[in-house]
Short mmCIF file of C-alpha atoms in Angstrom, two decimals:
data_model
loop_
_atom_site.label_atom_id
_atom_site.label_comp_id
_atom_site.label_asym_id
_atom_site.label_seq_id
_atom_site.Cartn_x
_atom_site.Cartn_y
_atom_site.Cartn_z
CA SER P 160 90.39 123.45 116.87
CA ASN P 161 93.99 122.34 117.31
CA THR P 162 95.96 119.10 117.28
CA SER P 163 95.35 118.58 121.00
CA ASP P 164 91.60 118.65 120.41
CA LEU P 165 91.98 116.17 117.56
CA ARG P 166 94.03 113.83 119.74
CA GLU P 167 91.37 113.93 122.44
CA LEU P 168 88.66 113.03 119.93
CA ILE P 169 90.72 110.32 118.25
CA PHE P 170 91.64 108.45 121.42
CA ARG P 171 88.30 108.86 123.14
CA SER P 172 86.94 105.45 124.17
CA ASP P 173 84.03 104.35 122.03
CA LEU P 174 81.67 101.38 121.86
CA HIS P 175 83.01 100.54 118.39
CA ASP P 176 86.40 99.75 119.95
CA GLN P 177 84.98 97.26 122.42
CA LEU P 178 82.73 95.44 119.97
CA PHE P 179 84.54 96.13 116.72
CA ASP P 180 82.97 94.46 113.69
CA ARG P 181 84.94 95.16 110.51
CA SER P 182 81.93 94.61 108.28
CA LYS P 183 79.94 97.24 110.20
CA ASN P 184 82.52 99.57 111.74
CA PHE P 185 85.16 99.83 109.00
CA ASP P 186 84.10 103.31 107.86
CA TYR P 187 84.24 104.59 111.44
CA ASP P 188 87.76 103.18 111.76
CA TRP P 189 88.73 104.79 108.43
CA ILE P 190 87.53 108.21 109.64
CA ARG P 191 89.55 107.94 112.83
CA ASN P 192 92.71 106.72 111.09
CA THR P 193 92.46 109.42 108.42
CA THR P 194 92.10 112.06 111.10
CA TYR P 195 95.07 110.65 113.02
CA ASN P 196 97.36 110.53 109.97
CA LEU P 197 96.52 114.10 108.95
CA MET P 198 97.00 115.24 112.55
CA LEU P 199 100.59 113.92 112.45
CA GLU P 200 101.25 116.04 109.36
CA TYR P 201 99.75 119.11 111.05
CA GLU P 202 101.89 118.58 114.16
CA ALA P 203 105.02 118.42 112.00
CA ASN P 204 103.84 121.49 110.04
CA HIS P 205 104.39 119.53 106.82
CA LEU P 206 101.24 120.74 105.08
CA ALA P 207 102.45 124.35 105.06
CA LYS P 208 105.52 123.41 103.02
CA ASP P 209 105.99 122.79 99.31
CA HIS P 210 106.24 119.12 98.29
CA LEU P 211 106.50 116.97 95.20
CA GLU P 212 103.39 115.36 93.76
CA THR P 213 104.45 111.91 94.96
CA TRP P 214 104.79 113.14 98.55
CA ILE P 215 101.33 114.69 98.46
CA MET P 216 99.73 111.52 97.12
CA LEU P 217 101.42 109.37 99.78
CA HIS P 218 101.06 111.63 102.81
CA VAL P 219 97.73 113.33 102.12
CA TRP P 220 95.56 111.53 99.59
CA SER P 221 96.38 107.96 100.60
CA PHE P 222 93.11 107.90 102.56
CA ILE P 223 91.37 107.49 99.18
CA ASP P 224 93.13 104.14 98.76
CA LYS P 225 92.35 103.01 102.30
CA ILE P 226 88.60 103.64 102.20
CA PHE P 227 88.22 100.75 99.74
CA LEU P 228 90.12 98.20 101.87
CA ASP P 229 86.92 96.51 103.07
CA ILE P 230 85.76 95.66 99.53
CA ASP P 231 87.07 92.25 98.52
CA GLY P 232 89.21 92.40 95.40
CA MET P 233 89.19 96.20 95.22
CA GLU P 234 92.44 98.09 94.72
CA ILE P 235 93.64 101.57 93.83
CA VAL P 236 96.20 101.37 91.03
CA ARG P 237 98.63 104.25 90.60
CA PHE P 238 100.60 104.67 87.39
CA LYS P 239 104.08 106.16 87.10
CA MET P 240 104.62 108.87 84.51
CA LYS P 241 106.64 106.57 82.23
CA LYS P 242 103.92 103.94 82.20
CA LYS P 243 101.22 106.50 81.41
CA ALA P 244 102.51 106.73 77.84
CA MET P 245 100.60 103.54 77.11
CA GLY P 246 97.08 104.57 76.14
CA ARG P 247 94.69 106.76 78.07
CA ARG P 248 95.60 106.08 81.70
CA GLY P 249 94.97 108.17 84.78
CA ASP P 250 97.24 108.70 87.76
CA LEU P 251 94.78 106.71 89.84
CA ILE P 252 92.42 103.89 88.82
CA ILE P 253 89.73 102.41 91.08
CA ARG P 254 89.19 98.81 90.06
CA LYS P 255 88.05 95.41 91.28
CA TRP P 256 89.83 92.58 89.53
CA HIS P 257 89.67 93.65 85.86
CA THR P 258 86.68 95.98 86.12
CA GLU P 259 87.31 99.73 86.53
CA TYR P 260 84.90 101.99 88.43
CA GLY P 261 86.66 105.34 88.64
CA CYS P 262 89.84 107.32 88.11
CA GLY P 263 91.83 110.31 89.31
CA GLU P 264 94.34 112.82 88.01
CA ALA P 265 97.00 114.49 90.15
CA GLY P 266 98.97 117.68 89.61
CA LYS P 267 101.58 119.55 91.63
CA ILE P 268 100.22 123.08 91.28
CA PHE P 269 96.62 124.26 91.47
CA GLU P 270 96.23 127.00 88.85
CA GLY P 271 92.63 127.87 89.57
CA ILE P 272 89.34 126.67 88.11
CA ASN P 273 90.40 127.80 84.63
CA GLY P 274 93.91 126.40 84.91
CA THR P 275 95.48 124.00 82.44
CA LYS P 276 95.12 120.98 84.74
CA ILE P 277 91.40 121.54 85.25
CA ILE P 278 90.65 122.24 81.59
CA LYS P 279 92.89 119.58 80.03
CA GLU P 280 92.47 116.78 82.55
CA GLY P 281 89.06 117.55 84.07
CA GLY P 282 87.44 118.81 80.90
CA LEU P 283 88.96 116.54 78.27
CA LYS P 284 90.98 113.54 79.44
CA MET P 285 89.02 112.42 82.49
CA PRO P 286 85.56 112.52 80.86
CA LYS P 287 86.92 110.27 78.12
CA MET P 288 88.34 107.83 80.67
CA LEU P 289 85.07 107.79 82.61
CA ARG P 290 83.10 107.29 79.41
CA ASP P 291 85.30 104.33 78.44
CA MET P 292 84.83 102.82 81.89
CA PHE P 293 81.08 103.39 81.68
CA ASN P 294 80.92 101.73 78.26
CA ASP P 295 82.85 98.73 79.58
CA LEU P 296 80.41 98.43 82.49
CA CYS P 297 77.47 98.61 80.06
CA GLU P 298 78.94 95.82 77.95
CA THR P 299 79.47 93.71 81.06
CA MET P 300 75.81 94.25 81.92
CA LYS P 301 74.92 93.17 78.35
CA MET P 302 73.44 96.61 77.66
CA ARG P 303 70.41 96.00 79.87
CA LYS P 304 68.59 99.30 80.21
CA ASP P 305 67.17 98.52 83.64
CA LYS P 306 70.73 98.21 84.97
CA ILE P 307 72.88 100.54 82.90
CA ARG P 308 70.66 103.49 83.85
CA LYS P 309 71.80 102.91 87.44
CA LEU P 310 75.51 102.81 86.62
CA GLU P 311 77.88 105.57 87.76
CA THR P 312 81.62 106.16 87.57
CA VAL P 313 83.60 108.52 89.81
CA GLY P 314 86.50 110.85 89.03
CA PHE P 315 88.84 113.10 91.01
CA ILE P 316 91.09 116.01 90.10
CA ILE P 317 93.84 116.36 92.72
CA SER P 318 96.15 119.40 92.67
CA ASP P 319 98.56 121.11 95.04
CA LEU P 320 98.41 124.76 96.02
CA PRO P 321 101.40 125.53 98.31
CA ALA P 322 100.24 129.05 99.17
CA GLY P 323 97.07 128.32 101.09
CA HIS P 324 95.82 124.80 100.53
CA VAL P 325 97.59 121.51 99.93
CA CYS P 326 95.21 119.87 97.46
CA ARG P 327 91.82 120.29 95.90
CA LEU P 328 89.22 118.05 94.35
CA LEU P 329 86.98 119.19 91.53
CA ARG P 330 83.80 117.58 90.32
CA THR P 331 81.11 119.10 92.46
CA ARG P 332 82.40 122.21 94.17
CA LEU P 333 85.99 122.59 95.28
CA PHE P 334 87.07 120.57 98.32
CA GLU P 335 90.24 121.33 100.26
CA ILE P 336 92.80 119.94 102.67
CA PRO P 337 93.91 123.18 104.40
CA THR P 338 97.38 123.90 105.67
CA GLN P 339 96.03 125.05 109.04
CA VAL P 340 94.52 122.59 111.51
CA SER P 341 92.06 125.26 112.67
CA GLU P 342 90.14 124.68 109.42
CA PHE P 343 89.95 120.92 109.89
CA GLY P 344 86.26 120.76 110.74
CA ALA P 345 85.16 123.21 108.06
CA LYS P 346 87.21 121.80 105.17
CA VAL P 347 88.72 118.38 105.89
CA LEU P 348 85.53 116.70 107.10
CA PRO P 349 83.52 117.68 103.97
CA THR P 350 86.35 116.29 101.83
CA MET P 351 86.30 113.01 103.74
CA SER P 352 82.53 112.93 103.32
CA LEU P 353 82.97 113.33 99.55
CA ILE P 354 85.37 110.38 99.39
CA TRP P 355 82.96 108.27 101.46
CA LYS P 356 80.12 109.11 99.05
CA ALA P 357 82.34 108.08 96.12
CA LYS P 358 82.89 104.74 97.83
CA ALA P 359 79.14 104.33 98.33
CA ILE P 360 78.62 104.88 94.60
CA VAL P 361 81.27 102.28 93.73
CA LYS P 362 79.75 99.76 96.16
CA ASN P 363 76.30 100.24 94.64
CA VAL P 364 77.65 99.69 91.13
CA ILE P 365 79.56 96.57 92.23
CA LYS P 366 76.38 95.19 93.79
CA LEU P 367 74.50 95.92 90.59
CA MET P 368 77.20 94.24 88.51
CA GLU P 369 77.42 91.10 90.63
CA GLU P 370 73.79 90.42 91.46
CA GLU P 371 72.47 87.32 89.74
CA ASP P 372 69.58 87.62 87.32
CA LEU P 373 67.00 84.85 87.62
CA THR P 374 64.37 84.03 85.04
CA GLU P 375 60.70 83.67 86.01
CA GLU P 376 61.04 79.90 85.63
CA GLN P 377 64.04 79.83 87.99
CA LEU P 378 62.26 82.02 90.53
CA LYS P 379 59.21 79.75 90.43
CA MET P 380 61.43 76.71 90.88
CA LEU P 381 63.09 78.30 93.94
CA GLN P 382 59.70 79.16 95.43
CA ASN P 383 58.47 75.58 94.98
CA CYS P 384 61.67 73.78 95.89
CA ASP P 385 60.41 72.94 99.38
CA GLU P 386 57.03 71.60 98.25
CA VAL P 387 56.41 67.89 98.80
CA ASP P 388 54.23 65.76 96.54
CA GLU P 389 51.83 63.00 97.69
CA SER P 390 54.51 60.34 97.63
CA GLY P 391 56.56 62.34 100.11
CA LEU P 392 59.24 63.20 97.60
CA THR P 393 60.22 66.74 96.79
CA THR P 394 58.97 68.07 93.50
CA PRO P 395 61.72 67.56 90.93
CA PRO P 396 62.93 70.64 89.11
CA PRO P 397 61.77 71.04 85.52
CA ARG P 398 64.06 69.61 82.91
CA LEU P 399 65.93 71.88 80.59
CA GLN P 400 64.84 71.63 76.99
CA LEU P 401 68.01 71.43 74.97
CA LEU P 402 68.17 71.84 71.23
CA SER P 403 68.56 68.48 69.53
CA SER P 404 71.68 67.95 67.55
CA SER P 405 71.87 65.68 64.53
CA VAL P 406 74.17 62.73 64.89
CA THR P 407 75.49 60.98 61.84
CA PRO P 408 74.33 57.34 62.05
CA GLU P 409 76.93 54.68 61.85
CA ASN P 410 76.93 52.81 58.56
CA LYS P 411 77.24 49.11 59.16
CA ARG P 412 78.78 47.35 56.24
CA LYS P 413 77.04 44.19 55.35
CA SER P 414 79.20 41.25 54.67
CA ARG P 415 78.79 39.29 51.49
CA ASN P 416 77.52 36.34 53.50
CA ASP P 417 74.68 38.51 54.90
CA GLU P 418 73.65 39.60 51.41
CA LYS P 419 73.30 36.03 50.26
#
């Protein structure tokens, strides 16, 4: 394929454009916009050149940030090198409000599977960050086994390899953003699919975290809330039994006249 083929696919009229529903068609729109933005870089031949880490994160891997735009309250937080001195922080944190669901580490040069970045960040630092996030999620879920066994956190290792591929992700197999547009279908699409799957994991965990737990008594009350008794009035909900608290009685002083 070439950039002309990509342009034809991107601007092809589709039913999603006529009846666009953000809640249903957002992922489709994200795929098309990601393809378009990468196509611009291919047309300018930017991906075949050497760049700083910041450029790579902004021009290539920004589609990670954008895939979460349809989740209310979700944001991708990036930390500058100076700020990373405070505690164990990644280059990229996936969070909603104050709850963290994943992280990422970025490096300028890909040194191979056994390189320093992969061993130090992917083998030591990132697992610790993911474990801390997982523990925080477990505490939020009050350590309920039925829920914490469904929890997952996601992590990315992002590195640059000027001679051949721009960046790679490691956690399953290696995924690549190639420097040549001819490899778009074989390598870019699987990478986009990986990011989409990571989003699906995060969405499932958020749903698990935010779903309300109802007791059997509450469920029974909801099931019977529309029942009507013989008098035509709806059945009142059961009263809550509160623990009684002792109240110190007021001591009334008797006057001398009362004692007489």
